[in-house]
Amino acid sequence: RGRRPLAFPNLTTLDDHGDHLRAVEALQRTARPCVVIAASGMCTGGRVVDYLEALLGDPRHDLLFVGYQARGTPGRAIQTYGPRGGWVDLDGERHVIRARVHTLSGYSAHADRNGLRAWVRALGGPVRRAFVVHGEAGPAFAMARLLQEEGVEDVVVPKLGERFDL
């Protein structure tokens, strides 16, 4: 529709990786005020890791998580240990967390349980296999059970086990 909700004065978008690396270096060097919007939700990879490696150790910075951070991810470690002056492992290297860490709970980009069930029903035919690849063990197996109740023949929870059987 041509709408650009993030097109406002003083917004800089970085499409080129070289521009991204130069921006990270400039922010680290100058500590210039800015807001970085990064898309790796659990801080496991992508450009957000470069920002974290460069800026987490500086107490002049704040890190704001919007949404859930799964157990075992760098994002959860930062949430848990950052406020206590802890550290996080990023790319095999320990980074002390001196930046202030904040979390806004209640936001998620994922459909709820009922929305996912409705989506499976709307497919209009038998679903032979589904993969539950997100969430911790308890909620992942609960979702697997719900999918089987919706008629999915084979539900796989790869990171937690091979197959799920009721």
PDB file of C-alpha atoms in Angstrom:
ATOM      1  CA  ARG A   1       0.000   0.000   0.000  1.00  0.00           C
ATOM      2  CA  GLY A   2       3.020   2.249   0.013  1.00  0.00           C
ATOM      3  CA  ARG A   3       2.869   2.903   3.751  1.00  0.00           C
ATOM      4  CA  ARG A   4       6.190   3.217   5.510  1.00  0.00           C
ATOM      5  CA  PRO A   5       5.612   3.199   9.270  1.00  0.00           C
ATOM      6  CA  LEU A   6       9.301   3.530  10.043  1.00  0.00           C
ATOM      7  CA  ALA A   7       9.966   6.411   7.640  1.00  0.00           C
ATOM      8  CA  PHE A   8      10.557   9.372   9.911  1.00  0.00           C
ATOM      9  CA  PRO A   9      13.241  12.060  10.264  1.00  0.00           C
ATOM     10  CA  ASN A  10      16.600  10.914  11.643  1.00  0.00           C
ATOM     11  CA  LEU A  11      15.922   7.249  10.833  1.00  0.00           C
ATOM     12  CA  THR A  12      18.859   5.476   9.262  1.00  0.00           C
ATOM     13  CA  THR A  13      18.374   2.061   7.702  1.00  0.00           C
ATOM     14  CA  LEU A  14      21.323  -0.162   6.963  1.00  0.00           C
ATOM     15  CA  ASP A  15      20.945  -2.532   4.044  1.00  0.00           C
ATOM     16  CA  ASP A  16      24.622  -3.145   3.349  1.00  0.00           C
ATOM     17  CA  HIS A  17      26.700  -5.278   5.722  1.00  0.00           C
ATOM     18  CA  GLY A  18      29.675  -2.930   5.437  1.00  0.00           C
ATOM     19  CA  ASP A  19      27.475   0.014   6.464  1.00  0.00           C
ATOM     20  CA  HIS A  20      26.249  -2.057   9.406  1.00  0.00           C
ATOM     21  CA  LEU A  21      29.782  -2.811  10.606  1.00  0.00           C
ATOM     22  CA  ARG A  22      30.776   0.853  10.280  1.00  0.00           C
ATOM     23  CA  ALA A  23      27.695   1.874  12.284  1.00  0.00           C
ATOM     24  CA  VAL A  24      28.525  -0.597  15.066  1.00  0.00           C
ATOM     25  CA  GLU A  25      32.090   0.712  15.235  1.00  0.00           C
ATOM     26  CA  ALA A  26      30.921   4.333  15.267  1.00  0.00           C
ATOM     27  CA  LEU A  27      28.429   3.674  18.060  1.00  0.00           C
ATOM     28  CA  GLN A  28      31.070   1.895  20.105  1.00  0.00           C
ATOM     29  CA  ARG A  29      33.609   4.660  19.555  1.00  0.00           C
ATOM     30  CA  THR A  30      31.338   7.667  20.085  1.00  0.00           C
ATOM     31  CA  ALA A  31      28.560   6.325  22.363  1.00  0.00           C
ATOM     32  CA  ARG A  32      26.244   8.554  20.329  1.00  0.00           C
ATOM     33  CA  PRO A  33      22.611   8.251  21.466  1.00  0.00           C
ATOM     34  CA  CYS A  34      20.504   6.083  19.195  1.00  0.00           C
ATOM     35  CA  VAL A  35      17.913   3.337  19.105  1.00  0.00           C
ATOM     36  CA  VAL A  36      18.922   0.154  17.313  1.00  0.00           C
ATOM     37  CA  ILE A  37      16.055  -2.031  16.133  1.00  0.00           C
ATOM     38  CA  ALA A  38      17.334  -5.555  15.545  1.00  0.00           C
ATOM     39  CA  ALA A  39      15.379  -8.638  14.591  1.00  0.00           C
ATOM     40  CA  SER A  40      17.114 -11.633  16.154  1.00  0.00           C
ATOM     41  CA  GLY A  41      14.633 -12.312  18.915  1.00  0.00           C
ATOM     42  CA  MET A  42      16.800 -14.594  21.026  1.00  0.00           C
ATOM     43  CA  CYS A  43      20.141 -12.901  20.242  1.00  0.00           C
ATOM     44  CA  THR A  44      21.431 -16.115  18.698  1.00  0.00           C
ATOM     45  CA  GLY A  45      22.714 -14.698  15.432  1.00  0.00           C
ATOM     46  CA  GLY A  46      22.594 -11.952  12.887  1.00  0.00           C
ATOM     47  CA  ARG A  47      23.497  -8.301  13.173  1.00  0.00           C
ATOM     48  CA  VAL A  48      22.185  -7.968  16.723  1.00  0.00           C
ATOM     49  CA  VAL A  49      25.166  -9.999  17.949  1.00  0.00           C
ATOM     50  CA  ASP A  50      27.563  -7.392  16.553  1.00  0.00           C
ATOM     51  CA  TYR A  51      25.754  -4.650  18.479  1.00  0.00           C
ATOM     52  CA  LEU A  52      25.728  -6.718  21.662  1.00  0.00           C
ATOM     53  CA  GLU A  53      29.428  -7.558  21.436  1.00  0.00           C
ATOM     54  CA  ALA A  54      30.282  -3.896  20.922  1.00  0.00           C
ATOM     55  CA  LEU A  55      27.898  -2.245  23.375  1.00  0.00           C
ATOM     56  CA  LEU A  56      26.944  -4.612  26.235  1.00  0.00           C
ATOM     57  CA  GLY A  57      30.068  -3.785  28.208  1.00  0.00           C
ATOM     58  CA  ASP A  58      29.337  -0.045  28.313  1.00  0.00           C
ATOM     59  CA  PRO A  59      27.138   1.167  31.223  1.00  0.00           C
ATOM     60  CA  ARG A  60      25.985   4.160  29.142  1.00  0.00           C
ATOM     61  CA  HIS A  61      23.789   1.832  27.080  1.00  0.00           C
ATOM     62  CA  ASP A  62      20.391   0.273  27.662  1.00  0.00           C
ATOM     63  CA  LEU A  63      19.107  -2.932  26.112  1.00  0.00           C
ATOM     64  CA  LEU A  64      15.349  -3.359  25.768  1.00  0.00           C
ATOM     65  CA  PHE A  65      13.843  -6.763  25.070  1.00  0.00           C
ATOM     66  CA  VAL A  66      10.328  -6.709  23.678  1.00  0.00           C
ATOM     67  CA  GLY A  67       8.975 -10.187  24.212  1.00  0.00           C
ATOM     68  CA  TYR A  68      10.032 -13.583  25.395  1.00  0.00           C
ATOM     69  CA  GLN A  69      13.571 -14.966  25.567  1.00  0.00           C
ATOM     70  CA  ALA A  70      13.779 -18.776  25.596  1.00  0.00           C
ATOM     71  CA  ARG A  71      15.823 -20.626  28.187  1.00  0.00           C
ATOM     72  CA  GLY A  72      19.326 -21.470  26.931  1.00  0.00           C
ATOM     73  CA  THR A  73      19.583 -18.480  24.575  1.00  0.00           C
ATOM     74  CA  PRO A  74      21.909 -15.485  24.864  1.00  0.00           C
ATOM     75  CA  GLY A  75      18.845 -13.261  25.206  1.00  0.00           C
ATOM     76  CA  ARG A  76      17.683 -15.120  28.319  1.00  0.00           C
ATOM     77  CA  ALA A  77      21.209 -15.049  29.781  1.00  0.00           C
ATOM     78  CA  ILE A  78      21.360 -11.272  29.276  1.00  0.00           C
ATOM     79  CA  GLN A  79      17.929 -10.854  30.907  1.00  0.00           C
ATOM     80  CA  THR A  80      18.851 -13.085  33.836  1.00  0.00           C
ATOM     81  CA  TYR A  81      22.422 -12.066  34.564  1.00  0.00           C
ATOM     82  CA  GLY A  82      22.648  -8.551  33.134  1.00  0.00           C
ATOM     83  CA  PRO A  83      20.921  -6.811  36.035  1.00  0.00           C
ATOM     84  CA  ARG A  84      23.298  -8.603  38.417  1.00  0.00           C
ATOM     85  CA  GLY A  85      26.480  -7.624  36.566  1.00  0.00           C
ATOM     86  CA  GLY A  86      26.940 -11.020  34.936  1.00  0.00           C
ATOM     87  CA  TRP A  87      28.209 -12.079  31.539  1.00  0.00           C
ATOM     88  CA  VAL A  88      26.980 -13.742  28.354  1.00  0.00           C
ATOM     89  CA  ASP A  89      28.734 -15.968  25.824  1.00  0.00           C
ATOM     90  CA  LEU A  90      28.499 -14.574  22.271  1.00  0.00           C
ATOM     91  CA  ASP A  91      30.329 -16.283  19.409  1.00  0.00           C
ATOM     92  CA  GLY A  92      32.393 -18.295  21.896  1.00  0.00           C
ATOM     93  CA  GLU A  93      33.587 -15.225  23.795  1.00  0.00           C
ATOM     94  CA  ARG A  94      32.535 -14.044  27.257  1.00  0.00           C
ATOM     95  CA  HIS A  95      31.090 -10.510  27.394  1.00  0.00           C
ATOM     96  CA  VAL A  96      30.513  -8.762  30.717  1.00  0.00           C
ATOM     97  CA  ILE A  97      27.102  -7.059  30.838  1.00  0.00           C
ATOM     98  CA  ARG A  98      27.399  -3.487  32.081  1.00  0.00           C
ATOM     99  CA  ALA A  99      24.571  -2.029  29.983  1.00  0.00           C
ATOM    100  CA  ARG A 100      21.217  -1.676  31.728  1.00  0.00           C
ATOM    101  CA  VAL A 101      18.785  -4.419  30.728  1.00  0.00           C
ATOM    102  CA  HIS A 102      15.012  -3.926  30.464  1.00  0.00           C
ATOM    103  CA  THR A 103      12.139  -6.152  29.322  1.00  0.00           C
ATOM    104  CA  LEU A 104       8.656  -5.308  28.066  1.00  0.00           C
ATOM    105  CA  SER A 105       6.588  -8.440  28.579  1.00  0.00           C
ATOM    106  CA  GLY A 106       3.421  -9.392  26.783  1.00  0.00           C
ATOM    107  CA  TYR A 107       4.513  -8.833  23.186  1.00  0.00           C
ATOM    108  CA  SER A 108       4.929 -11.747  20.817  1.00  0.00           C
ATOM    109  CA  ALA A 109       4.951 -12.195  17.061  1.00  0.00           C
ATOM    110  CA  HIS A 110       3.525 -15.697  17.390  1.00  0.00           C
ATOM    111  CA  ALA A 111      -0.077 -16.793  17.046  1.00  0.00           C
ATOM    112  CA  ASP A 112      -1.656 -18.112  20.184  1.00  0.00           C
ATOM    113  CA  ARG A 113      -2.572 -21.760  20.725  1.00  0.00           C
ATOM    114  CA  ASN A 114      -6.140 -21.321  19.527  1.00  0.00           C
ATOM    115  CA  GLY A 115      -4.993 -19.398  16.462  1.00  0.00           C
ATOM    116  CA  LEU A 116      -2.612 -22.204  15.495  1.00  0.00           C
ATOM    117  CA  ARG A 117      -5.326 -24.830  16.001  1.00  0.00           C
ATOM    118  CA  ALA A 118      -7.714 -22.824  13.808  1.00  0.00           C
ATOM    119  CA  TRP A 119      -5.030 -22.503  11.139  1.00  0.00           C
ATOM    120  CA  VAL A 120      -4.507 -26.296  11.069  1.00  0.00           C
ATOM    121  CA  ARG A 121      -8.290 -26.828  10.772  1.00  0.00           C
ATOM    122  CA  ALA A 122      -8.480 -24.265   7.946  1.00  0.00           C
ATOM    123  CA  LEU A 123      -5.984 -26.244   5.856  1.00  0.00           C
ATOM    124  CA  GLY A 124      -8.979 -28.354   4.896  1.00  0.00           C
ATOM    125  CA  GLY A 125      -7.391 -31.765   4.768  1.00  0.00           C
ATOM    126  CA  PRO A 126      -5.336 -34.203   6.718  1.00  0.00           C
ATOM    127  CA  VAL A 127      -1.986 -32.882   7.864  1.00  0.00           C
ATOM    128  CA  ARG A 128       0.543 -35.675   7.788  1.00  0.00           C
ATOM    129  CA  ARG A 129       3.394 -34.076   9.720  1.00  0.00           C
ATOM    130  CA  ALA A 130       3.990 -30.986  11.823  1.00  0.00           C
ATOM    131  CA  PHE A 131       7.131 -29.765  13.543  1.00  0.00           C
ATOM    132  CA  VAL A 132       7.048 -27.903  16.856  1.00  0.00           C
ATOM    133  CA  VAL A 133      10.316 -25.991  16.756  1.00  0.00           C
ATOM    134  CA  HIS A 134       9.718 -23.184  19.217  1.00  0.00           C
ATOM    135  CA  GLY A 135       9.286 -23.024  22.963  1.00  0.00           C
ATOM    136  CA  GLU A 136      10.462 -24.817  26.033  1.00  0.00           C
ATOM    137  CA  ALA A 137       9.743 -28.509  26.667  1.00  0.00           C
ATOM    138  CA  GLY A 138       6.444 -28.231  28.545  1.00  0.00           C
ATOM    139  CA  PRO A 139       4.722 -25.821  26.153  1.00  0.00           C
ATOM    140  CA  ALA A 140       6.210 -27.561  23.087  1.00  0.00           C
ATOM    141  CA  PHE A 141       4.778 -30.940  24.122  1.00  0.00           C
ATOM    142  CA  ALA A 142       1.454 -29.329  25.030  1.00  0.00           C
ATOM    143  CA  MET A 143       1.309 -27.848  21.521  1.00  0.00           C
ATOM    144  CA  ALA A 144       2.205 -31.226  20.032  1.00  0.00           C
ATOM    145  CA  ARG A 145      -0.687 -32.801  21.937  1.00  0.00           C
ATOM    146  CA  LEU A 146      -3.096 -30.131  20.648  1.00  0.00           C
ATOM    147  CA  LEU A 147      -1.927 -30.665  17.073  1.00  0.00           C
ATOM    148  CA  GLN A 148      -2.571 -34.383  17.386  1.00  0.00           C
ATOM    149  CA  GLU A 149      -6.034 -33.616  18.735  1.00  0.00           C
ATOM    150  CA  GLU A 150      -6.583 -31.605  15.538  1.00  0.00           C
ATOM    151  CA  GLY A 151      -5.753 -34.693  13.495  1.00  0.00           C
ATOM    152  CA  VAL A 152      -2.094 -34.158  12.634  1.00  0.00           C
ATOM    153  CA  GLU A 153      -0.790 -37.680  12.070  1.00  0.00           C
ATOM    154  CA  ASP A 154       2.868 -37.190  13.040  1.00  0.00           C
ATOM    155  CA  VAL A 155       4.109 -34.406  15.306  1.00  0.00           C
ATOM    156  CA  VAL A 156       7.867 -33.965  15.641  1.00  0.00           C
ATOM    157  CA  VAL A 157       9.557 -31.946  18.383  1.00  0.00           C
ATOM    158  CA  PRO A 158      13.118 -32.032  16.963  1.00  0.00           C
ATOM    159  CA  LYS A 159      15.115 -30.378  19.710  1.00  0.00           C
ATOM    160  CA  LEU A 160      13.369 -32.290  22.486  1.00  0.00           C
ATOM    161  CA  GLY A 161      12.972 -35.770  21.047  1.00  0.00           C
ATOM    162  CA  GLU A 162      12.124 -37.604  17.876  1.00  0.00           C
ATOM    163  CA  ARG A 163       8.351 -38.149  17.871  1.00  0.00           C
ATOM    164  CA  PHE A 164       5.541 -37.192  20.186  1.00  0.00           C
ATOM    165  CA  ASP A 165       3.009 -39.856  21.096  1.00  0.00           C
ATOM    166  CA  LEU A 166      -0.110 -39.268  23.192  1.00  0.00           C
TER     167      LEU A 166
END
